[in-house]
Coordinates of C-alpha atoms in Angstrom, one line a residue:
Chain A
M258 CA 106.1 12.6 -32.6
Y259 CA 106.5 14.1 -36.0
C260 CA 109.4 16.2 -34.9
S261 CA 111.4 13.2 -33.7
N262 CA 110.9 11.6 -37.1
L263 CA 112.3 14.7 -38.9
T264 CA 115.4 14.8 -36.7
S265 CA 116.3 11.2 -37.2
W266 CA 115.8 11.7 -40.8
L267 CA 118.1 14.6 -40.9
S268 CA 120.8 12.8 -38.9
S269 CA 120.6 9.8 -41.2
R270 CA 121.2 11.8 -44.3
P271 CA 124.9 12.2 -44.5
S272 CA 125.2 8.5 -43.9
I273 CA 123.0 7.7 -46.9
Y274 CA 125.3 9.7 -49.3
S275 CA 128.4 8.1 -47.9
A276 CA 126.8 4.7 -48.3
N277 CA 125.9 5.6 -52.0
S278 CA 129.4 6.5 -52.9
H279 CA 131.2 3.5 -51.4
Q280 CA 128.7 0.7 -52.0
F281 CA 127.9 1.5 -55.6
S282 CA 127.8 -2.2 -56.4
D283 CA 124.9 -2.7 -54.1
I284 CA 121.9 -2.2 -56.3
P285 CA 118.8 -0.9 -54.5
F286 CA 116.7 -3.9 -55.9
V287 CA 118.8 -6.3 -53.9
R288 CA 118.1 -4.5 -50.8
L289 CA 114.4 -5.1 -51.3
S290 CA 114.8 -8.7 -50.3
L291 CA 116.5 -7.8 -47.1
M292 CA 113.8 -5.3 -46.2
S293 CA 112.2 -6.1 -42.9
P294 CA 108.7 -4.8 -42.1
A295 CA 110.1 -2.8 -39.2
N296 CA 108.8 0.4 -37.8
N297 CA 110.4 3.4 -39.4
R298 CA 111.7 4.5 -36.0
S299 CA 113.4 1.2 -35.3
Q300 CA 116.9 0.2 -36.5
S301 CA 116.5 -1.4 -40.0
S302 CA 119.3 -3.6 -41.5
S303 CA 120.5 -0.9 -44.0
P304 CA 119.9 2.7 -44.9
F305 CA 118.1 1.6 -48.1
S306 CA 115.6 -0.5 -46.4
R307 CA 115.0 2.2 -43.9
I308 CA 114.1 4.7 -46.6
H309 CA 111.8 2.2 -48.3
C310 CA 110.0 1.5 -45.0
R311 CA 109.7 5.1 -44.3
L312 CA 108.2 5.9 -47.8
R313 CA 105.5 3.4 -47.3
Q314 CA 105.0 4.3 -43.7
L315 CA 104.7 7.9 -44.7
R316 CA 102.4 7.2 -47.5
N317 CA 100.0 5.3 -45.1
R318 CA 100.2 8.0 -42.6
I319 CA 99.4 10.6 -45.2
D320 CA 96.4 8.6 -46.4
S321 CA 95.0 8.1 -42.9
V322 CA 95.4 11.8 -42.1
K323 CA 93.5 12.7 -45.3
N324 CA 90.6 10.4 -44.3
T325 CA 90.5 11.7 -40.9
Q326 CA 90.4 15.2 -42.4
K327 CA 87.5 14.4 -44.5
I328 CA 85.6 12.9 -41.5
T329 CA 86.2 16.0 -39.2
E330 CA 85.2 18.2 -42.0
A331 CA 82.1 16.4 -42.6
M332 CA 81.3 16.5 -38.8
K333 CA 81.9 20.2 -38.8
L334 CA 79.4 20.8 -41.6
V335 CA 76.8 18.5 -40.1
A336 CA 77.1 20.3 -36.8
A337 CA 76.8 23.7 -38.6
A338 CA 73.6 22.6 -40.2
K339 CA 72.2 21.3 -37.0
V340 CA 72.9 24.5 -35.2
R341 CA 70.6 26.2 -37.7
R342 CA 67.8 23.7 -36.9
A343 CA 68.3 24.2 -33.2
Q344 CA 68.1 28.0 -33.7
E345 CA 64.9 27.5 -35.7
A346 CA 63.4 25.4 -33.1
V347 CA 64.0 28.0 -30.4
I348 CA 62.6 30.7 -32.7
S349 CA 59.5 28.7 -33.4
G350 CA 59.0 28.2 -29.7
R351 CA 59.2 31.9 -29.2
P352 CA 55.5 32.8 -29.6
F353 CA 54.5 30.4 -26.9
A354 CA 57.2 31.3 -24.5
M355 CA 56.6 34.9 -24.9
A356 CA 52.8 34.5 -24.6
V357 CA 53.2 32.5 -21.4
V358 CA 55.4 35.2 -19.9
D359 CA 53.0 37.9 -21.0
F360 CA 50.0 36.3 -19.6
L361 CA 51.7 35.3 -16.3
Y362 CA 52.8 38.8 -15.8
S363 CA 49.5 40.4 -16.5
L364 CA 47.8 37.8 -14.3
Y365 CA 50.2 38.6 -11.5
E366 CA 49.5 42.3 -11.9
Q367 CA 45.8 41.7 -11.5
L368 CA 46.3 39.4 -8.5
Q369 CA 48.8 41.5 -6.8
F370 CA 46.6 42.2 -3.8
E371 CA 45.3 38.7 -3.4
D372 CA 46.9 35.9 -1.5
I373 CA 48.3 33.7 -4.1
D374 CA 49.1 30.1 -3.1
S375 CA 50.0 27.7 -5.9
P376 CA 51.7 24.4 -4.9
L377 CA 54.5 25.2 -7.3
M378 CA 55.3 28.4 -5.6
D379 CA 55.5 26.9 -2.2
V380 CA 58.7 27.9 -0.6
R381 CA 59.7 25.3 1.9
L382 CA 62.6 24.7 4.1
V383 CA 65.2 23.1 1.8
N384 CA 66.2 19.6 2.8
K385 CA 66.7 18.1 -0.5
V386 CA 67.5 19.5 -3.9
A387 CA 67.0 17.9 -7.3
L388 CA 69.6 18.9 -9.9
V389 CA 68.6 18.4 -13.5
V390 CA 71.8 18.1 -15.5
I391 CA 71.6 18.4 -19.3
T392 CA 74.5 17.0 -21.2
G393 CA 75.1 15.8 -24.7
D394 CA 74.8 12.3 -26.3
R395 CA 77.9 12.1 -28.1
G396 CA 81.5 13.2 -27.7
L397 CA 84.0 15.0 -29.9
C398 CA 82.5 18.4 -28.8
G399 CA 85.4 19.9 -27.0
G400 CA 84.9 20.8 -23.4
F401 CA 81.1 20.9 -23.6
N402 CA 80.2 17.9 -21.5
N403 CA 83.0 18.3 -19.1
A404 CA 82.0 21.9 -18.4
V405 CA 78.5 21.1 -17.4
I406 CA 79.5 18.1 -15.3
N407 CA 82.1 20.2 -13.5
R408 CA 79.5 22.9 -12.8
A409 CA 77.1 20.3 -11.4
E410 CA 79.8 18.8 -9.3
S411 CA 80.8 22.1 -7.8
R412 CA 77.1 22.8 -7.1
M413 CA 76.9 19.4 -5.4
A414 CA 79.9 20.2 -3.3
E415 CA 78.3 23.6 -2.4
L416 CA 75.1 21.9 -1.3
K417 CA 76.9 19.4 0.8
G418 CA 78.6 22.4 2.5
F419 CA 75.2 23.7 3.3
G420 CA 74.2 20.4 4.7
V421 CA 71.6 20.0 2.1
D422 CA 70.9 16.6 0.5
Y423 CA 70.8 16.3 -3.2
T424 CA 69.7 14.1 -6.1
V425 CA 70.6 14.1 -9.7
I426 CA 68.5 13.7 -12.7
S427 CA 70.7 13.3 -15.7
I428 CA 69.6 14.0 -19.2
G429 CA 72.0 13.0 -22.0
E430 CA 74.2 9.9 -22.5
K431 CA 77.4 11.5 -21.5
G432 CA 76.0 12.7 -18.2
N433 CA 74.3 9.3 -17.7
S434 CA 77.5 7.4 -18.1
Y435 CA 79.3 9.8 -15.9
F436 CA 76.9 9.6 -12.9
R437 CA 76.5 5.9 -13.4
R438 CA 80.2 5.5 -12.6
R439 CA 80.1 8.2 -9.9
D440 CA 78.0 6.3 -7.6
N441 CA 75.8 9.2 -6.8
V442 CA 72.2 9.1 -5.9
S443 CA 70.7 9.4 -9.3
V444 CA 67.0 9.4 -9.4
D445 CA 66.3 8.8 -12.9
R446 CA 68.1 8.6 -16.1
F447 CA 66.7 9.9 -19.3
I448 CA 68.0 9.2 -22.7
E449 CA 67.5 12.0 -25.2
G450 CA 65.6 10.5 -28.1
G451 CA 66.8 11.4 -31.5
G452 CA 69.0 14.3 -30.4
F453 CA 66.3 16.8 -31.0
P454 CA 64.4 18.0 -28.0
T455 CA 60.7 18.0 -28.6
A456 CA 57.9 19.4 -26.3
K457 CA 56.9 15.8 -25.5
E458 CA 60.3 15.1 -23.9
A459 CA 60.2 18.4 -22.1
Q460 CA 56.8 17.4 -20.9
I461 CA 58.1 14.1 -19.5
I462 CA 60.9 15.8 -17.6
A463 CA 58.5 18.6 -16.5
D464 CA 55.9 16.0 -15.2
Y465 CA 58.5 14.1 -13.4
V466 CA 60.0 17.2 -11.8
Y467 CA 56.5 18.4 -11.0
S468 CA 55.5 15.3 -9.2
L469 CA 58.8 15.2 -7.3
F470 CA 58.2 18.7 -6.1
V471 CA 54.6 18.4 -5.3
S472 CA 54.9 15.1 -3.4
E473 CA 57.5 16.9 -1.4
E474 CA 60.3 14.5 -2.1
V475 CA 62.5 17.4 -3.0
D476 CA 62.1 21.1 -1.9
K477 CA 64.0 22.8 -4.7
V478 CA 64.7 21.9 -8.3
E479 CA 67.6 23.4 -10.2
L480 CA 68.5 23.2 -13.8
V481 CA 72.2 22.9 -14.9
Y482 CA 72.6 23.5 -18.6
T483 CA 74.8 25.4 -21.0
K484 CA 73.7 28.7 -22.1
F485 CA 74.5 29.6 -25.7
M486 CA 76.3 32.9 -25.6
S487 CA 77.9 33.0 -29.0
F488 CA 79.5 30.5 -31.5
V489 CA 82.7 30.4 -29.5
R490 CA 81.4 30.8 -26.1
S491 CA 78.9 28.8 -24.1
D492 CA 78.7 28.8 -20.3
P493 CA 77.1 26.3 -17.9
V494 CA 74.5 28.0 -15.7
I495 CA 72.3 27.0 -13.0
Q496 CA 68.7 28.1 -12.9
T497 CA 66.2 27.5 -10.2
L498 CA 63.2 25.8 -11.7
L499 CA 61.1 25.4 -8.7
P500 CA 59.7 26.9 -6.5
L501 CA 58.6 29.5 -8.9
S502 CA 59.1 33.0 -7.7
M503 CA 56.1 35.0 -6.6
K504 CA 56.8 37.6 -9.2
G505 CA 57.0 35.1 -12.0
E506 CA 60.7 35.7 -12.2
I507 CA 63.3 33.1 -12.1
Q508 CA 66.4 33.8 -10.2
D509 CA 69.8 32.4 -11.0
M510 CA 71.8 30.8 -8.2
N511 CA 74.1 33.8 -8.1
G512 CA 71.3 36.0 -7.4
N513 CA 71.1 37.4 -10.9
C514 CA 67.7 37.7 -12.1
V515 CA 66.9 36.0 -15.4
D516 CA 64.0 38.3 -15.7
A517 CA 60.6 37.3 -17.2
V518 CA 60.1 40.7 -18.6
E519 CA 62.9 40.8 -20.9
D520 CA 63.5 37.9 -23.2
E521 CA 66.6 37.0 -25.1
L522 CA 66.6 36.0 -28.6
F523 CA 69.5 34.8 -30.7
R524 CA 69.5 34.5 -34.3
L525 CA 71.9 33.5 -37.0
T526 CA 73.1 36.3 -39.2
T527 CA 75.8 36.5 -41.8
K528 CA 78.2 39.3 -41.3
E529 CA 80.5 39.6 -44.2
G530 CA 79.7 36.1 -45.2
K531 CA 80.8 34.6 -41.9
L532 CA 78.4 33.1 -39.5
T533 CA 77.8 35.0 -36.3
V534 CA 75.2 35.1 -33.7
E535 CA 73.4 38.1 -32.4
R536 CA 71.8 38.2 -29.1
D537 CA 69.0 40.7 -28.8
R538 CA 67.1 41.5 -25.8
V539 CA 63.6 41.8 -26.8
S540 CA 61.4 43.6 -24.5
T541 CA 58.1 42.0 -24.4
K542 CA 55.4 44.6 -24.7
R543 CA 53.5 45.2 -21.5
E544 CA 50.0 46.0 -22.6
G545 CA 47.9 47.0 -19.7
I546 CA 45.5 44.1 -19.2
S547 CA 42.0 45.2 -19.9
P548 CA 40.2 45.6 -16.4
L549 CA 37.2 43.9 -17.9
I550 CA 38.8 40.5 -18.0
E551 CA 36.9 38.1 -15.9
F552 CA 38.4 34.9 -14.7
E553 CA 36.3 31.9 -15.6
Q554 CA 37.7 30.1 -12.7
D555 CA 39.3 31.0 -9.5
P556 CA 42.4 32.9 -10.3
I557 CA 44.4 30.6 -8.2
L558 CA 43.4 27.8 -10.4
I559 CA 44.3 29.7 -13.5
L560 CA 47.7 30.4 -11.9
D561 CA 47.9 26.7 -11.2
A562 CA 47.4 26.0 -14.9
M563 CA 49.9 28.6 -16.0
M564 CA 52.8 27.5 -13.9
P565 CA 53.2 24.1 -15.4
L566 CA 53.2 25.7 -18.8
Y567 CA 56.0 28.1 -17.8
L568 CA 57.9 25.1 -16.4
N569 CA 57.5 23.2 -19.6
S570 CA 58.7 26.1 -21.7
Q571 CA 61.6 26.8 -19.5
I572 CA 62.8 23.1 -19.7
L573 CA 62.4 23.0 -23.4
R574 CA 64.3 26.2 -23.8
A575 CA 67.1 24.9 -21.7
L576 CA 67.2 21.8 -23.8
H577 CA 67.4 23.8 -27.0
E578 CA 70.1 26.0 -25.7
S579 CA 72.0 23.0 -24.5
L580 CA 71.8 21.4 -27.8
A581 CA 72.9 24.6 -29.7
S582 CA 75.8 24.9 -27.4
E583 CA 76.9 21.3 -27.9
L584 CA 76.6 21.7 -31.6
S585 CA 78.6 24.9 -31.8
S586 CA 81.3 23.3 -29.5
R587 CA 81.5 20.3 -31.8
M588 CA 81.7 22.6 -34.7
N589 CA 84.7 24.4 -33.3
A590 CA 86.4 21.3 -32.2
M591 CA 86.0 19.8 -35.6
K592 CA 87.2 22.9 -37.3
T593 CA 90.3 22.8 -35.2
A594 CA 90.8 19.2 -36.0
T595 CA 90.5 19.8 -39.6
D596 CA 93.0 22.6 -39.6
N597 CA 95.4 20.4 -37.7
A598 CA 94.9 17.6 -40.2
V599 CA 95.6 19.9 -43.1
E600 CA 98.7 21.2 -41.5
L601 CA 99.9 17.7 -40.5
R602 CA 99.3 16.4 -44.0
K603 CA 101.3 19.2 -45.6
N604 CA 104.3 18.6 -43.4
L605 CA 104.1 14.9 -44.0
L606 CA 103.9 15.3 -47.7
T607 CA 107.0 17.5 -47.7
T608 CA 108.8 14.9 -45.7
Y609 CA 107.7 12.3 -48.1
N610 CA 108.8 14.2 -51.1
R611 CA 112.2 14.9 -49.7
E612 CA 112.6 11.2 -48.9
R613 CA 111.5 10.2 -52.3
Q614 CA 113.8 12.7 -54.0
A615 CA 116.7 11.7 -51.9
K616 CA 116.2 8.1 -52.9
I617 CA 116.1 9.0 -56.5
T618 CA 119.3 11.1 -56.2
G619 CA 120.9 8.2 -54.5
E620 CA 120.1 5.9 -57.3
I621 CA 121.3 8.4 -60.0
L622 CA 124.5 8.9 -58.1
E623 CA 125.0 5.1 -58.0
I624 CA 124.3 4.8 -61.7
V625 CA 126.6 7.6 -62.6
A626 CA 129.3 6.3 -60.4
G627 CA 129.0 2.9 -61.8
A628 CA 129.1 4.3 -65.4
D629 CA 132.2 6.3 -64.4
A630 CA 134.0 3.2 -63.0
L631 CA 133.3 1.4 -66.3
N632 CA 134.6 4.4 -68.4
V633 CA 137.8 4.4 -66.4
D634 CA 138.5 1.0 -67.7
Chain B
M162 CA 32.6 39.0 -37.5
T163 CA 34.9 36.1 -36.9
L164 CA 37.1 35.1 -34.1
N165 CA 40.8 34.9 -34.6
L166 CA 42.1 31.6 -33.0
C167 CA 45.6 31.1 -32.1
V168 CA 46.7 27.7 -30.6
L169 CA 50.2 27.7 -29.4
T170 CA 52.4 24.9 -28.1
P171 CA 56.0 25.1 -27.0
N172 CA 57.1 23.6 -30.3
R173 CA 55.1 25.4 -32.8
I174 CA 51.9 27.2 -33.7
V175 CA 49.2 24.7 -34.3
W176 CA 46.4 26.9 -35.5
D177 CA 46.4 30.5 -36.5
S178 CA 43.4 31.5 -38.5
E179 CA 39.9 32.6 -38.3
V180 CA 37.1 30.7 -37.0
K181 CA 33.2 31.1 -36.4
E182 CA 32.8 29.5 -33.0
I183 CA 34.7 27.3 -30.6
I184 CA 33.8 25.0 -27.7
L185 CA 36.5 24.9 -25.1
S186 CA 36.9 22.3 -22.4
T187 CA 37.9 23.9 -19.2
N188 CA 38.3 23.0 -15.6
S189 CA 34.8 24.1 -14.8
G190 CA 33.1 22.6 -17.7
Q191 CA 32.7 23.2 -21.4
I192 CA 32.3 26.9 -22.6
G193 CA 31.3 28.0 -26.1
I194 CA 32.8 31.1 -27.5
L195 CA 31.0 33.1 -30.0
P196 CA 32.2 36.4 -31.6
D197 CA 32.0 39.5 -29.3
H198 CA 32.4 37.5 -26.2
A199 CA 33.3 39.2 -23.0
P200 CA 37.0 39.1 -22.3
I201 CA 37.8 36.2 -20.1
A202 CA 40.8 34.3 -19.0
T203 CA 40.5 30.5 -18.2
A204 CA 42.4 27.4 -17.5
V205 CA 42.1 24.8 -20.2
D206 CA 41.7 21.2 -19.1
I207 CA 43.0 18.0 -20.9
G208 CA 40.1 17.8 -23.4
V209 CA 38.8 18.2 -26.8
L210 CA 38.5 21.5 -28.6
K211 CA 35.8 21.9 -31.1
I212 CA 36.2 24.4 -33.9
R213 CA 33.5 25.5 -36.2
L214 CA 34.5 26.8 -39.7
K215 CA 31.4 27.8 -41.6
D216 CA 29.3 24.7 -41.0
Q217 CA 32.1 22.2 -40.3
W218 CA 33.3 21.1 -37.0
L219 CA 36.9 20.3 -36.4
T220 CA 38.2 18.5 -33.3
M221 CA 41.6 19.1 -31.6
A222 CA 43.0 17.2 -28.6
L223 CA 44.4 19.7 -26.1
M224 CA 46.5 19.0 -23.1
D225 CA 46.7 21.3 -20.1
G226 CA 46.8 24.9 -20.8
F227 CA 45.4 28.3 -20.6
A228 CA 43.1 30.4 -22.8
R229 CA 42.5 34.1 -23.1
I230 CA 39.8 35.7 -25.0
V231 CA 40.0 39.6 -25.7
N232 CA 38.4 41.5 -28.5
N233 CA 37.6 38.5 -30.6
E234 CA 41.2 37.2 -30.3
I235 CA 41.4 33.9 -28.7
T236 CA 44.9 32.7 -27.6
I237 CA 45.2 29.2 -26.4
L238 CA 48.4 28.1 -24.8
V239 CA 48.7 24.4 -24.3
K240 CA 51.3 21.9 -23.6
D241 CA 50.4 19.8 -26.7
A242 CA 47.8 20.0 -29.3
E243 CA 46.9 17.5 -32.0
K244 CA 44.3 17.9 -34.7
G245 CA 41.8 15.1 -34.7
S246 CA 42.7 14.3 -38.4
D247 CA 46.3 13.9 -37.4
I248 CA 45.7 11.1 -34.8
D249 CA 46.0 7.5 -35.8
P250 CA 42.9 5.7 -34.2
Q251 CA 44.7 2.4 -33.8
E252 CA 47.7 4.0 -32.0
A253 CA 45.6 6.2 -29.8
Q254 CA 43.6 3.1 -28.6
Q255 CA 46.8 1.3 -27.9
T256 CA 48.2 4.2 -26.0
L257 CA 44.9 4.3 -24.0
E258 CA 45.1 0.6 -23.2
I259 CA 48.8 1.0 -22.0
A260 CA 48.0 4.0 -19.9
E261 CA 45.2 2.1 -18.1
A262 CA 47.5 -0.8 -17.5
N263 CA 50.2 1.6 -16.0
L264 CA 47.6 3.1 -13.7
Q265 CA 46.8 -0.2 -12.2
K266 CA 50.5 -0.9 -11.7
A267 CA 51.3 2.5 -10.1
E268 CA 52.9 2.6 -6.7
G269 CA 53.4 5.6 -4.6
K270 CA 52.0 9.1 -5.0
M271 CA 54.4 10.2 -7.6
Q272 CA 53.6 7.3 -10.0
A273 CA 50.0 7.6 -9.4
I274 CA 49.9 11.3 -10.4
E275 CA 51.9 10.7 -13.5
A276 CA 49.8 7.6 -14.5
N277 CA 46.6 9.7 -14.1
L278 CA 47.9 12.4 -16.3
A279 CA 48.9 9.9 -19.0
L280 CA 45.5 8.2 -18.9
R281 CA 43.6 11.4 -19.3
R282 CA 45.8 12.4 -22.2
A283 CA 45.2 9.2 -23.9
R284 CA 41.5 9.3 -23.4
T285 CA 41.4 12.8 -24.9
R286 CA 43.2 11.6 -28.0
V287 CA 40.8 8.8 -28.5
E288 CA 37.9 11.2 -28.1
A289 CA 39.2 13.6 -30.6
I290 CA 39.0 11.1 -33.3
N291 CA 35.3 10.4 -32.9
P292 CA 33.6 13.8 -33.3
I293 CA 30.7 14.2 -30.9
S294 CA 28.8 17.4 -32.2

């Protein structure tokens, strides 16, 4: 759009000068009254009014671009600050998650030879799958929401191919509005409160999913969320939430094991003053469980108590990662927008100055020509 | 000799310091833990945890979880924990009433399970405010 303006301006340039030399009696101020509030691209009555229109139009455009730039920059900074908070939330949830994994593993080790039968580990024939899709609440975050929704859609198509029925539980405004329009069987719609996932919200979701699974309304629960890889990259992944695997390991749909033994930790570091993210693999220490540990209740009951905790921490983790991905997407999108705005403004300013100078030159030429004409006399 | 108590929730560490004794509410009743207790692992029910520091008893409302006691180190992992002093009595009472009403209205197995859990949680919170030594 900008380019077409430039070319039209360039093409009109010679005509302005010719107009100046021949119509020296036409003082610019007279032209003001004839000025029509036309679009700078439409045909104005004379070259003078066209310039004047253009100047004002350009001025307005420059101001609006400046304001937009301020907004996008502010959004970028806000997103950057929030990512830090999301990071911290994940880190403060670390001790819990690690302890759960630790205990579960040692418990499993001790109960290896016994017949374990917890309702959450019940592997049934899959007739219906629940897909928990985590999206964001607001837009302006690049391809974030679309990526997750597309992944969910492809999974639904896959399931349909297998002849398996599915139901969708959508978390996040964007997902909600999409699935509402989509006419899908959506079991429930949660609205993320306040944008910061808390254990209480994870609890609500976990309870809901738990009751769905235990009451045998669904046979498998999968989580679709965006995994935070780095500041520039985040991928939507599918993770099977229920039934929990016997070994306490959760397997990804593609068969990749998101192992319970190793845990991933990402932390914000500053490398040469720029923000980067490091992803560490922290090996949780496997201390041999003391053989003296007695179980106050039946080990199966204890396992029963552990599984929901694991479920809860998994969901919370997914929520946090999703949020961090959304924020980094938004940060990147807003950064690009700000850069574009800066460049656009620079170009517009150049055009504006050229127009202004052309107008002034025109007036000077006029005055000089007029004075010349008087001198000749 | 003191016990080192660590109460963890998915959000944060609620308690991480030394105590003299605790009374834990488990699926099979309440158990008291004194220093040099034998190592045990137990499931924690929705109930009140009482902590004794010197001669003072503190209460904490715990939701479902798990506890492990080894070598005077107590680690309690729960879905949520609230210190008795942090709970607003009025709000807790209201939540309890709402939970009771919801249970009456519950239809279907799923809703009944959910409503039951909510009721027990609300009841625990109310109990945590009034310390029963």
